[in-house]
PDB file of C-alpha atoms in Angstrom:
ATOM      1  CA  UNK I   1      -2.880 -22.806  -5.457  1.00 34.00           C
ATOM      2  CA  UNK I   2       0.486 -21.166  -5.983  1.00 38.00           C
ATOM      3  CA  UNK I   3       3.541 -22.696  -4.318  1.00 33.00           C
ATOM      4  CA  UNK I   4       4.382 -19.235  -2.979  1.00 38.00           C
ATOM      5  CA  UNK I   5       2.592 -19.769   0.317  1.00 34.00           C
ATOM      6  CA  UNK I   6       4.662 -16.983   1.904  1.00 34.00           C
ATOM      7  CA  UNK I   7       2.378 -14.452   0.241  1.00 34.00           C
ATOM      8  CA  UNK I   8      -0.287 -14.998   2.870  1.00 31.00           C
ATOM      9  CA  UNK I   9       2.143 -14.042   5.635  1.00 29.00           C
ATOM     10  CA  UNK I  10       4.622 -11.447   4.448  1.00 31.00           C
ATOM     11  CA  UNK I  11       2.219  -9.462   2.309  1.00 30.00           C
ATOM     12  CA  UNK I  12       1.096  -7.430   5.327  1.00 28.00           C
ATOM     13  CA  UNK I  13       2.848  -4.379   3.972  1.00 27.00           C
ATOM     14  CA  UNK I  14       2.277  -0.619   4.124  1.00 33.00           C
ATOM     15  CA  UNK I  15      -0.854  -0.683   2.008  1.00 33.00           C
ATOM     16  CA  UNK I  16      -2.657  -2.355   4.884  1.00 31.00           C
ATOM     17  CA  UNK I  17      -2.327   0.664   7.187  1.00 29.00           C
ATOM     18  CA  UNK I  18      -1.587   3.565   4.864  1.00 32.00           C
ATOM     19  CA  UNK I  19      -4.514   5.510   6.316  1.00 36.00           C
ATOM     20  CA  UNK I  20      -3.154   5.443   9.842  1.00 39.00           C
ATOM     21  CA  UNK I  21       0.284   6.764   9.023  1.00 39.00           C
ATOM     22  CA  UNK I  22      -0.681   9.331   6.447  1.00 38.00           C
ATOM     23  CA  UNK I  23      -3.394  10.716   8.699  1.00 39.00           C
ATOM     24  CA  UNK I  24      -0.922  10.903  11.555  1.00 42.00           C
ATOM     25  CA  UNK I  25       0.977  13.419   9.456  1.00 40.00           C
ATOM     26  CA  UNK I  26      -2.154  15.287   8.428  1.00 43.00           C
ATOM     27  CA  UNK I  27      -4.085  15.437  11.650  1.00 43.00           C
ATOM     28  CA  UNK I  28      -1.765  14.682  14.512  1.00 41.00           C
ATOM     29  CA  UNK I  29       1.990  15.106  14.362  1.00 38.00           C
ATOM     30  CA  UNK I  30       4.612  16.615  12.117  1.00 36.00           C
ATOM     31  CA  UNK I  31       4.526  20.136  10.772  1.00 35.00           C
ATOM     32  CA  UNK I  32       1.030  19.828   9.304  1.00 35.00           C
ATOM     33  CA  UNK I  33      -1.565  18.756  11.825  1.00 36.00           C
ATOM     34  CA  UNK I  34      -5.240  19.197  12.153  1.00 35.00           C
ATOM     35  CA  UNK I  35      -5.061  20.755  15.582  1.00 38.00           C
ATOM     36  CA  UNK I  36      -4.192  24.087  13.995  1.00 40.00           C
ATOM     37  CA  UNK I  37      -7.693  24.294  12.489  1.00 42.00           C
ATOM     38  CA  UNK I  38      -9.608  22.096  14.904  1.00 46.00           C
ATOM     39  CA  UNK I  39     -11.158  24.975  16.849  1.00 47.00           C
ATOM     40  CA  UNK I  40     -11.797  27.844  14.424  1.00 47.00           C
ATOM     41  CA  UNK I  41     -14.114  30.753  15.198  1.00 47.00           C
ATOM     42  CA  UNK I  42     -16.742  29.400  12.807  1.00 60.00           C
ATOM     43  CA  UNK I  43     -18.172  25.978  12.078  1.00 80.00           C
ATOM     44  CA  UNK I  44     -16.017  23.857   9.811  1.00 84.00           C
ATOM     45  CA  UNK I  45     -17.473  22.788   6.486  1.00 89.00           C
ATOM     46  CA  UNK I  46     -16.606  19.956   4.136  1.00 92.00           C
ATOM     47  CA  UNK I  47     -14.981  22.591   1.916  1.00 92.00           C
ATOM     48  CA  UNK I  48     -12.666  23.500   4.803  1.00 90.00           C
ATOM     49  CA  UNK I  49     -11.713  19.876   5.329  1.00 90.00           C
ATOM     50  CA  UNK I  50     -11.215  19.353   1.612  1.00 92.00           C
ATOM     51  CA  UNK I  51      -8.944  22.406   1.423  1.00 91.00           C
ATOM     52  CA  UNK I  52      -6.910  21.184   4.401  1.00 89.00           C
ATOM     53  CA  UNK I  53      -6.480  17.730   2.881  1.00 88.00           C
ATOM     54  CA  UNK I  54      -5.508  19.086  -0.526  1.00 89.00           C
ATOM     55  CA  UNK I  55      -3.016  21.475   1.092  1.00 90.00           C
ATOM     56  CA  UNK I  56      -1.066  18.449   2.287  1.00 88.00           C
ATOM     57  CA  UNK I  57      -0.527  17.289  -1.338  1.00 89.00           C
ATOM     58  CA  UNK I  58      -1.092  13.679  -0.351  1.00 90.00           C
ATOM     59  CA  UNK I  59      -1.327  11.447  -3.391  1.00 94.00           C
ATOM     60  CA  UNK I  60      -3.497   8.853  -1.658  1.00 94.00           C
ATOM     61  CA  UNK I  61      -6.368  11.268  -1.111  1.00 94.00           C
ATOM     62  CA  UNK I  62      -5.868  12.952  -4.477  1.00 95.00           C
ATOM     63  CA  UNK I  63      -6.220   9.537  -6.134  1.00 96.00           C
ATOM     64  CA  UNK I  64      -9.355   8.702  -4.149  1.00 96.00           C
ATOM     65  CA  UNK I  65     -10.886  12.070  -5.040  1.00 96.00           C
ATOM     66  CA  UNK I  66     -10.130  11.586  -8.727  1.00 96.00           C
ATOM     67  CA  UNK I  67     -10.969   7.898  -9.114  1.00 97.00           C
ATOM     68  CA  UNK I  68     -13.843   7.616  -6.612  1.00 97.00           C
ATOM     69  CA  UNK I  69     -15.315  11.099  -6.092  1.00 97.00           C
ATOM     70  CA  UNK I  70     -18.501   9.852  -4.403  1.00 97.00           C
ATOM     71  CA  UNK I  71     -16.463   7.889  -1.870  1.00 96.00           C
ATOM     72  CA  UNK I  72     -14.214  10.881  -1.292  1.00 96.00           C
ATOM     73  CA  UNK I  73     -17.222  13.114  -0.631  1.00 96.00           C
ATOM     74  CA  UNK I  74     -18.657  10.593   1.830  1.00 95.00           C
ATOM     75  CA  UNK I  75     -15.313  10.482   3.623  1.00 93.00           C
ATOM     76  CA  UNK I  76     -15.215  14.276   3.794  1.00 93.00           C
ATOM     77  CA  UNK I  77     -18.634  14.354   5.428  1.00 93.00           C
ATOM     78  CA  UNK I  78     -17.581  11.883   8.113  1.00 91.00           C
ATOM     79  CA  UNK I  79     -14.316  13.709   8.819  1.00 90.00           C
ATOM     80  CA  UNK I  80     -16.144  17.039   8.945  1.00 91.00           C
ATOM     81  CA  UNK I  81     -18.588  15.763  11.558  1.00 89.00           C
ATOM     82  CA  UNK I  82     -15.720  14.601  13.769  1.00 87.00           C
ATOM     83  CA  UNK I  83     -13.776  17.816  13.251  1.00 87.00           C
ATOM     84  CA  UNK I  84     -16.801  19.945  14.140  1.00 86.00           C
ATOM     85  CA  UNK I  85     -16.911  18.110  17.456  1.00 84.00           C
ATOM     86  CA  UNK I  86     -13.242  18.983  18.005  1.00 79.00           C
ATOM     87  CA  UNK I  87     -12.318  15.308  18.262  1.00 76.00           C
ATOM     88  CA  UNK I  88      -8.859  14.952  16.721  1.00 81.00           C
ATOM     89  CA  UNK I  89      -8.580  11.266  17.608  1.00 84.00           C
ATOM     90  CA  UNK I  90     -11.895  10.526  15.924  1.00 85.00           C
ATOM     91  CA  UNK I  91     -10.759  12.436  12.829  1.00 86.00           C
ATOM     92  CA  UNK I  92      -7.722  10.167  12.567  1.00 84.00           C
ATOM     93  CA  UNK I  93      -9.738   7.029  13.230  1.00 87.00           C
ATOM     94  CA  UNK I  94     -12.435   7.886  10.692  1.00 89.00           C
ATOM     95  CA  UNK I  95      -9.857   8.771   8.055  1.00 88.00           C
ATOM     96  CA  UNK I  96      -7.916   5.564   8.622  1.00 84.00           C
ATOM     97  CA  UNK I  97     -11.027   3.420   8.571  1.00 89.00           C
ATOM     98  CA  UNK I  98     -12.395   5.137   5.461  1.00 91.00           C
ATOM     99  CA  UNK I  99      -9.235   4.393   3.495  1.00 90.00           C
ATOM    100  CA  UNK I 100      -9.145   0.801   4.766  1.00 87.00           C
ATOM    101  CA  UNK I 101     -12.802   0.266   3.855  1.00 92.00           C
ATOM    102  CA  UNK I 102     -12.260   1.564   0.341  1.00 94.00           C
ATOM    103  CA  UNK I 103      -9.174  -0.589  -0.090  1.00 91.00           C
ATOM    104  CA  UNK I 104     -11.075  -3.732   0.836  1.00 89.00           C
ATOM    105  CA  UNK I 105     -14.141  -2.742  -1.182  1.00 93.00           C
ATOM    106  CA  UNK I 106     -12.167  -2.367  -4.388  1.00 94.00           C
ATOM    107  CA  UNK I 107      -9.619  -5.150  -3.851  1.00 92.00           C
ATOM    108  CA  UNK I 108     -11.676  -7.602  -5.970  1.00 91.00           C
ATOM    109  CA  UNK I 109     -10.961  -5.353  -8.974  1.00 93.00           C
ATOM    110  CA  UNK I 110      -7.223  -5.970  -8.820  1.00 92.00           C
ATOM    111  CA  UNK I 111      -7.098  -9.068 -11.066  1.00 92.00           C
ATOM    112  CA  UNK I 112      -8.201  -6.810 -13.938  1.00 94.00           C
ATOM    113  CA  UNK I 113      -5.684  -4.051 -13.213  1.00 95.00           C
ATOM    114  CA  UNK I 114      -3.622  -3.267 -16.336  1.00 96.00           C
ATOM    115  CA  UNK I 115      -0.013  -4.379 -16.221  1.00 96.00           C
ATOM    116  CA  UNK I 116       1.319  -0.812 -16.195  1.00 96.00           C
ATOM    117  CA  UNK I 117      -0.666   0.045 -13.063  1.00 96.00           C
ATOM    118  CA  UNK I 118       0.230  -3.207 -11.343  1.00 96.00           C
ATOM    119  CA  UNK I 119       3.880  -2.489 -12.063  1.00 97.00           C
ATOM    120  CA  UNK I 120       3.525   1.004 -10.623  1.00 97.00           C
ATOM    121  CA  UNK I 121       2.177  -0.326  -7.324  1.00 95.00           C
ATOM    122  CA  UNK I 122       4.819  -3.040  -7.026  1.00 94.00           C
ATOM    123  CA  UNK I 123       7.564  -0.534  -7.814  1.00 96.00           C
ATOM    124  CA  UNK I 124       6.335   1.596  -4.927  1.00 94.00           C
ATOM    125  CA  UNK I 125       6.402  -1.459  -2.678  1.00 90.00           C
ATOM    126  CA  UNK I 126       9.954  -2.259  -3.743  1.00 93.00           C
ATOM    127  CA  UNK I 127      11.112   1.295  -3.130  1.00 94.00           C
ATOM    128  CA  UNK I 128       9.689   1.175   0.372  1.00 92.00           C
ATOM    129  CA  UNK I 129      11.340  -2.151   1.099  1.00 93.00           C
ATOM    130  CA  UNK I 130      14.703  -0.837  -0.140  1.00 94.00           C
ATOM    131  CA  UNK I 131      14.210   2.226   2.052  1.00 92.00           C
ATOM    132  CA  UNK I 132      13.595   0.080   5.143  1.00 92.00           C
ATOM    133  CA  UNK I 133      16.577  -2.152   4.369  1.00 93.00           C
ATOM    134  CA  UNK I 134      18.828   0.880   4.084  1.00 92.00           C
ATOM    135  CA  UNK I 135      17.668   2.433   7.363  1.00 89.00           C
ATOM    136  CA  UNK I 136      16.882  -0.466   9.690  1.00 90.00           C
ATOM    137  CA  UNK I 137      18.456  -3.649  11.026  1.00 91.00           C
ATOM    138  CA  UNK I 138      17.661  -6.986   9.360  1.00 92.00           C
ATOM    139  CA  UNK I 139      15.523  -7.952  12.355  1.00 91.00           C
ATOM    140  CA  UNK I 140      13.473  -4.744  12.116  1.00 90.00           C
ATOM    141  CA  UNK I 141      13.102  -5.183   8.373  1.00 92.00           C
ATOM    142  CA  UNK I 142      11.852  -8.734   8.872  1.00 90.00           C
ATOM    143  CA  UNK I 143       9.368  -7.414  11.407  1.00 89.00           C
ATOM    144  CA  UNK I 144       8.306  -4.794   8.888  1.00 87.00           C
ATOM    145  CA  UNK I 145       7.495  -7.533   6.373  1.00 84.00           C
ATOM    146  CA  UNK I 146       5.146  -9.097   8.890  1.00 82.00           C
ATOM    147  CA  UNK I 147       3.658  -6.060  10.650  1.00 80.00           C
ATOM    148  CA  UNK I 148       4.034  -3.150   8.241  1.00 78.00           C
ATOM    149  CA  UNK I 149       5.102   0.371   9.265  1.00 77.00           C
ATOM    150  CA  UNK I 150       4.286  -0.203  12.935  1.00 77.00           C
ATOM    151  CA  UNK I 151       7.632  -2.018  13.016  1.00 83.00           C
ATOM    152  CA  UNK I 152       9.410   1.312  12.420  1.00 83.00           C
ATOM    153  CA  UNK I 153       9.846   3.164  15.707  1.00 80.00           C
ATOM    154  CA  UNK I 154      10.445   6.668  14.355  1.00 76.00           C
ATOM    155  CA  UNK I 155       9.261   7.022  10.740  1.00 75.00           C
ATOM    156  CA  UNK I 156      10.524  10.185   9.109  1.00 75.00           C
ATOM    157  CA  UNK I 157       8.927  12.387   6.496  1.00 80.00           C
ATOM    158  CA  UNK I 158      10.536  10.468   3.621  1.00 80.00           C
ATOM    159  CA  UNK I 159       9.180   7.216   5.035  1.00 84.00           C
ATOM    160  CA  UNK I 160       5.664   8.657   5.182  1.00 86.00           C
ATOM    161  CA  UNK I 161       6.110   9.958   1.645  1.00 90.00           C
ATOM    162  CA  UNK I 162       6.851   6.407   0.505  1.00 90.00           C
ATOM    163  CA  UNK I 163       3.689   5.215   2.238  1.00 88.00           C
ATOM    164  CA  UNK I 164       1.684   7.890   0.483  1.00 92.00           C
ATOM    165  CA  UNK I 165       3.090   6.851  -2.873  1.00 94.00           C
ATOM    166  CA  UNK I 166       1.969   3.284  -2.216  1.00 92.00           C
ATOM    167  CA  UNK I 167      -1.536   4.470  -1.384  1.00 93.00           C
ATOM    168  CA  UNK I 168      -1.695   6.724  -4.442  1.00 96.00           C
ATOM    169  CA  UNK I 169      -0.541   4.033  -6.863  1.00 96.00           C
ATOM    170  CA  UNK I 170      -2.956   1.542  -5.348  1.00 96.00           C
ATOM    171  CA  UNK I 171      -6.032   3.727  -5.772  1.00 97.00           C
ATOM    172  CA  UNK I 172      -4.955   4.615  -9.301  1.00 97.00           C
ATOM    173  CA  UNK I 173      -4.741   0.874  -9.942  1.00 97.00           C
ATOM    174  CA  UNK I 174      -8.254   0.404  -8.571  1.00 96.00           C
ATOM    175  CA  UNK I 175      -9.551   3.089 -10.902  1.00 97.00           C
ATOM    176  CA  UNK I 176      -7.745   1.625 -13.902  1.00 97.00           C
ATOM    177  CA  UNK I 177      -9.096  -1.833 -13.094  1.00 95.00           C
ATOM    178  CA  UNK I 178     -12.626  -0.461 -12.948  1.00 94.00           C
ATOM    179  CA  UNK I 179     -12.247   0.881 -16.486  1.00 95.00           C
ATOM    180  CA  UNK I 180     -10.106  -1.838 -18.057  1.00 93.00           C
ATOM    181  CA  UNK I 181     -12.575  -4.535 -19.095  1.00 90.00           C
ATOM    182  CA  UNK I 182      -9.721  -7.049 -18.888  1.00 91.00           C
ATOM    183  CA  UNK I 183     -10.354 -10.676 -17.913  1.00 90.00           C
ATOM    184  CA  UNK I 184      -9.277 -11.912 -14.490  1.00 88.00           C
ATOM    185  CA  UNK I 185      -6.715 -14.684 -14.980  1.00 88.00           C
ATOM    186  CA  UNK I 186      -4.879 -16.480 -12.171  1.00 91.00           C
ATOM    187  CA  UNK I 187      -1.186 -17.292 -12.656  1.00 92.00           C
ATOM    188  CA  UNK I 188      -0.460 -20.747 -14.007  1.00 93.00           C
ATOM    189  CA  UNK I 189       2.261 -23.064 -12.749  1.00 93.00           C
ATOM    190  CA  UNK I 190       4.255 -22.003 -15.796  1.00 95.00           C
ATOM    191  CA  UNK I 191       3.922 -18.346 -14.795  1.00 94.00           C
ATOM    192  CA  UNK I 192       5.300 -19.139 -11.344  1.00 92.00           C
ATOM    193  CA  UNK I 193       8.138 -21.125 -12.891  1.00 94.00           C
ATOM    194  CA  UNK I 194       9.078 -18.168 -15.079  1.00 96.00           C
ATOM    195  CA  UNK I 195       9.261 -15.726 -12.178  1.00 94.00           C
ATOM    196  CA  UNK I 196      11.273 -18.275 -10.194  1.00 94.00           C
ATOM    197  CA  UNK I 197      13.766 -18.541 -13.052  1.00 95.00           C
ATOM    198  CA  UNK I 198      14.214 -14.779 -13.092  1.00 97.00           C
ATOM    199  CA  UNK I 199      14.639 -14.762  -9.317  1.00 96.00           C
ATOM    200  CA  UNK I 200      17.538 -17.207  -9.705  1.00 96.00           C
ATOM    201  CA  UNK I 201      19.099 -15.249 -12.571  1.00 96.00           C
ATOM    202  CA  UNK I 202      19.259 -12.031 -10.539  1.00 96.00           C
ATOM    203  CA  UNK I 203      21.037 -13.759  -7.682  1.00 96.00           C
ATOM    204  CA  UNK I 204      18.327 -15.490  -5.704  1.00 95.00           C
ATOM    205  CA  UNK I 205      19.674 -18.518  -3.856  1.00 94.00           C
ATOM    206  CA  UNK I 206      18.012 -21.778  -2.779  1.00 91.00           C
ATOM    207  CA  UNK I 207      18.300 -20.650   0.854  1.00 94.00           C
ATOM    208  CA  UNK I 208      16.495 -17.394   0.037  1.00 94.00           C
ATOM    209  CA  UNK I 209      13.780 -19.240  -1.856  1.00 88.00           C
ATOM    210  CA  UNK I 210      13.265 -21.550   1.083  1.00 89.00           C
ATOM    211  CA  UNK I 211      13.086 -18.613   3.501  1.00 91.00           C
ATOM    212  CA  UNK I 212      10.502 -16.895   1.298  1.00 86.00           C
ATOM    213  CA  UNK I 213       8.441 -20.060   0.890  1.00 82.00           C
ATOM    214  CA  UNK I 214       8.420 -20.659   4.644  1.00 85.00           C
ATOM    215  CA  UNK I 215       8.086 -16.969   5.595  1.00 80.00           C
ATOM    216  CA  UNK I 216      11.081 -17.528   7.867  1.00 86.00           C
ATOM    217  CA  UNK I 217      11.234 -14.414  10.022  1.00 84.00           C
ATOM    218  CA  UNK I 218      14.498 -15.613  11.569  1.00 88.00           C
ATOM    219  CA  UNK I 219      16.286 -15.634   8.225  1.00 92.00           C
ATOM    220  CA  UNK I 220      18.551 -12.540   8.284  1.00 89.00           C
ATOM    221  CA  UNK I 221      18.389 -12.092   4.517  1.00 93.00           C
ATOM    222  CA  UNK I 222      14.619 -12.255   4.184  1.00 93.00           C
ATOM    223  CA  UNK I 223      14.260  -8.609   3.151  1.00 94.00           C
ATOM    224  CA  UNK I 224      16.896  -8.806   0.379  1.00 95.00           C
ATOM    225  CA  UNK I 225      15.296 -12.038  -0.791  1.00 95.00           C
ATOM    226  CA  UNK I 226      11.906 -10.372  -0.923  1.00 91.00           C
ATOM    227  CA  UNK I 227      13.360  -7.424  -2.821  1.00 95.00           C
ATOM    228  CA  UNK I 228      14.738  -9.827  -5.419  1.00 96.00           C
ATOM    229  CA  UNK I 229      11.336 -11.429  -5.758  1.00 93.00           C
ATOM    230  CA  UNK I 230       9.688  -8.058  -6.371  1.00 93.00           C
ATOM    231  CA  UNK I 231      12.381  -7.323  -8.967  1.00 96.00           C
ATOM    232  CA  UNK I 232      11.739 -10.671 -10.620  1.00 97.00           C
ATOM    233  CA  UNK I 233       8.001 -10.050 -10.769  1.00 96.00           C
ATOM    234  CA  UNK I 234       8.554  -6.585 -12.226  1.00 97.00           C
ATOM    235  CA  UNK I 235      10.956  -8.003 -14.825  1.00 97.00           C
ATOM    236  CA  UNK I 236       8.584 -10.685 -16.081  1.00 97.00           C
ATOM    237  CA  UNK I 237       6.966  -9.347 -19.233  1.00 94.00           C
ATOM    238  CA  UNK I 238       3.791 -10.097 -21.128  1.00 95.00           C
ATOM    239  CA  UNK I 239       0.781 -12.008 -19.877  1.00 95.00           C
ATOM    240  CA  UNK I 240       2.762 -14.120 -17.385  1.00 96.00           C
ATOM    241  CA  UNK I 241       4.136 -10.985 -15.741  1.00 96.00           C
ATOM    242  CA  UNK I 242       0.700  -9.407 -15.618  1.00 96.00           C
ATOM    243  CA  UNK I 243      -0.774 -12.531 -14.006  1.00 95.00           C
ATOM    244  CA  UNK I 244       1.946 -12.666 -11.346  1.00 94.00           C
ATOM    245  CA  UNK I 245       1.759  -8.956 -10.492  1.00 95.00           C
ATOM    246  CA  UNK I 246      -2.007  -8.819 -10.174  1.00 93.00           C
ATOM    247  CA  UNK I 247      -2.063 -11.999  -8.073  1.00 89.00           C
ATOM    248  CA  UNK I 248       0.593 -10.520  -5.818  1.00 84.00           C
ATOM    249  CA  UNK I 249      -1.348  -7.285  -5.456  1.00 85.00           C
ATOM    250  CA  UNK I 250      -4.546  -9.139  -4.654  1.00 85.00           C
ATOM    251  CA  UNK I 251      -2.797 -11.002  -1.854  1.00 76.00           C
ATOM    252  CA  UNK I 252      -1.201  -7.835  -0.544  1.00 73.00           C
ATOM    253  CA  UNK I 253      -4.453  -5.882  -0.344  1.00 77.00           C
ATOM    254  CA  UNK I 254      -6.690  -8.572   1.106  1.00 71.00           C
ATOM    255  CA  UNK I 255      -4.306  -8.825   4.029  1.00 60.00           C
TER     256      UNK I 255
END
């Protein structure tokens, strides 16, 4: 068991609800919404739904279509049935649930994700965290670490774009893991010691380490501390870095 017990608490990050927020842009809010095609003069087909999704240029769904085409087709059929009934809420709910189901189905693959893909996902997570820190108060950012994007009262287009990037990198990582043939190896105590050393070298303090370890939501610098930890994990090279990143991803997704 890793000493980083905070992972079980603060890893509830955007990946956990990417479907809800991306679909809000696609099918209910913003400039592109499904209502514009919800009641056409002819019956909608899966090709219509596919065209509407692809028109949004959302990386999450592009990655699902490329890496898991059978799952994407099944999702299209479910969305089409809801859209034919003119039920916009059900379209959003089905889309959100479909993405969540796929995420949990393929999460066990993450320990065999190649290092380059694991790094890509964690970089997307770090970018999002930096974005939230720049836009929100420390208290809101801390709440974001616990509750994900629901903590943000008025997410803008750039925020949703960051969420989509997280979803896209994650499903690419799933696909790469499926093909990799790599062994699944848990981080050793030495691996955790190495990432801790890097955390200290880039400015991490004992107080920040304690706040991370205890998932202290009242600590005003929790978000910067977490950002430093992501940076440390991304900086750790070789097998130890791969072990840490894939373990972190596994914890993120299962929450």
